[in-house]
Coordinates of C-alpha atoms in Angstrom, one line a residue:
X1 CA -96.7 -23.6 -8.4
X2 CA -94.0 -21.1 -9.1
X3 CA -91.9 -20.1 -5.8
X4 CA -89.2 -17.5 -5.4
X5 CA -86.4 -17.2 -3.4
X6 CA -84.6 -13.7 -3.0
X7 CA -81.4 -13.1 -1.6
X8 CA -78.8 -10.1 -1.4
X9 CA -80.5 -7.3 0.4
X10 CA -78.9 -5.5 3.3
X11 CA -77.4 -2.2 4.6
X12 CA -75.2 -0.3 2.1
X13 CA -73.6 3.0 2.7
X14 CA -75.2 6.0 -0.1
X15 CA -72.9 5.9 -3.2
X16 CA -72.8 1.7 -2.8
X17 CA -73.6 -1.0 -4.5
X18 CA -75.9 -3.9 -3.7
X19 CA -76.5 -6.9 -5.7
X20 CA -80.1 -8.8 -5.4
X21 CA -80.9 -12.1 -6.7
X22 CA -84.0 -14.1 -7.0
X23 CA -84.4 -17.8 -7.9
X24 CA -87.3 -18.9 -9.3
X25 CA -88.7 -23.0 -8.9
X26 CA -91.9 -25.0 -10.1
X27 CA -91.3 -22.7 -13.9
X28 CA -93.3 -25.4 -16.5
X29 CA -93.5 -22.7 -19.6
X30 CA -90.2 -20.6 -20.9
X31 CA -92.1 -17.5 -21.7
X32 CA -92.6 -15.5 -18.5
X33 CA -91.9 -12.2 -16.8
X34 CA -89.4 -11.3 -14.0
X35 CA -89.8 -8.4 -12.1
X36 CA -88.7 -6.5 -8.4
X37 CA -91.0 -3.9 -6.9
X38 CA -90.4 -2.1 -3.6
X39 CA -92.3 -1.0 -1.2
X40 CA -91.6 1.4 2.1
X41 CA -94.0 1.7 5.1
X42 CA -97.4 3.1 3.6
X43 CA -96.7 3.9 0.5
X44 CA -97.8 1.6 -2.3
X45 CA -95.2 -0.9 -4.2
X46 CA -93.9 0.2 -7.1
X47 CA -92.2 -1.5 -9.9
X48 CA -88.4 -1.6 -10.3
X49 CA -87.6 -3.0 -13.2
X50 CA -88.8 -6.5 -15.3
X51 CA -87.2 -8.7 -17.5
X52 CA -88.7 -10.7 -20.2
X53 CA -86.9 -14.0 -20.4
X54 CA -87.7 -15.3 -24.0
X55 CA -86.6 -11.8 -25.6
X56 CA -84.4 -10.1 -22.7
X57 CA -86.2 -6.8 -23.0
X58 CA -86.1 -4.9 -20.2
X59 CA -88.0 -2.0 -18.3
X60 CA -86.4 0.4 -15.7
X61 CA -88.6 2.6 -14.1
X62 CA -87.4 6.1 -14.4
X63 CA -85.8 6.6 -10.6
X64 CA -83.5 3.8 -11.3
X65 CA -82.6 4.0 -14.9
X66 CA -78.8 4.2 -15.1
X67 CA -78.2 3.0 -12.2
X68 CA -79.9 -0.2 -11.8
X69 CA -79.2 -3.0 -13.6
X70 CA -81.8 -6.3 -14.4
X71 CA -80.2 -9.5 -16.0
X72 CA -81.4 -13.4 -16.2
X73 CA -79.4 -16.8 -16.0
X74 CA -82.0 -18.3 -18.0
X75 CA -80.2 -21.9 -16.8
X76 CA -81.0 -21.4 -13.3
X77 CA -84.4 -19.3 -13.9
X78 CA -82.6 -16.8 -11.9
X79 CA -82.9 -12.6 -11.8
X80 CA -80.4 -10.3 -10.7
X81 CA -81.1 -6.8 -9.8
X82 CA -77.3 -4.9 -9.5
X83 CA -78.1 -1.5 -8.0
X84 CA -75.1 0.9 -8.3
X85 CA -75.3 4.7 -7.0
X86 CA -77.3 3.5 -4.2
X87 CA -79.1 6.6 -1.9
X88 CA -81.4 6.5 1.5
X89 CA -84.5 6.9 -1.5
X90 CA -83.7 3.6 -2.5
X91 CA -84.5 2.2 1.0
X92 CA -87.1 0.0 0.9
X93 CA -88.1 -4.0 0.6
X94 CA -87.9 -4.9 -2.4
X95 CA -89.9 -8.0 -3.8
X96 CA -89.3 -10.4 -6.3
X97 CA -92.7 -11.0 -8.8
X98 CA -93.0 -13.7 -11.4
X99 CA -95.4 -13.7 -14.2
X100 CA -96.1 -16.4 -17.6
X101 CA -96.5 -14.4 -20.8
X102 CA -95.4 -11.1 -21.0
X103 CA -94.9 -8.6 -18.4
X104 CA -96.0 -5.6 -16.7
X105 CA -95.9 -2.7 -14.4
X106 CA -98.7 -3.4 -11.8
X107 CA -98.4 -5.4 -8.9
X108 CA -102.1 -6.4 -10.1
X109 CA -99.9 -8.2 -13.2
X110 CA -98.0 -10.5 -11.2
X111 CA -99.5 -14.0 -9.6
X112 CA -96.4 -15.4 -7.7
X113 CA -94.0 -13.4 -5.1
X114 CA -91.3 -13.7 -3.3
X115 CA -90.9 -12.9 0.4
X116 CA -88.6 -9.9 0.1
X117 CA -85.5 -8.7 1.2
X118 CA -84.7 -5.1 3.1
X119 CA -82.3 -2.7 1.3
X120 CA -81.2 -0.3 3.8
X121 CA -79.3 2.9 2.1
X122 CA -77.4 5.5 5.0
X123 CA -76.5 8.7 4.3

């Protein structure tokens, strides 16, 4: 059973910087999929970006791309997410997801989650 443990969420001033980080346990097969989505209050979650481990090909989606950055520590199955050039749109829990071969964009792709961490961004 794979479980995940975030960390690194908070409050952050617009134009800061946040770095997230989610550890993953129980992995028994090298290929697999990292991912954070976020969600706010009634709106569906959406994906963030993903990381697949055995390659280290990545997917932004398009609100974050420049400013987001998703990187592995393949030693200690762990994700980062470094957000730069944060604003109050990127407010939000954001959610760790872990997938075995190959990734994806749905929350419907994903079997294992973590718990999530806020990211508050004032103006």
């Amino acid at each position: 059973q794979v479980q995940l443990v975030e960390s690194g969420g908070g409050s952050v001033q617009a134009g800061g910087s946040l770095r997230l980080s989610c550890a993953a346990s129980g992995v028994t097969y090298s290929d697999y999929c990292m991912a954070w989505f976020r969600q706010v209050p009634g709106k569906e979650r959406e994906v963030v970006a993903s990381i697949y481990v055995l390659s280290g090909s990545t997917f932004y989606a398009d609100s974050v791309k420049d400013r987001f950055t998703i990187s592995q520590d393949n030693a200690k199955n762990t994700v980062y997410l470094q957000m730069t050039s944060l604003t109050t749109e990127d407010t939000a829990k954001y959610y760790c997801s872990f997938k075995f071969f190959g990734c994806g964009t749905s929350t419907n792709d994903y079997r294992y989650w973590g718990q999530g961490t806020q990211v508050t961004v004032s103006s």
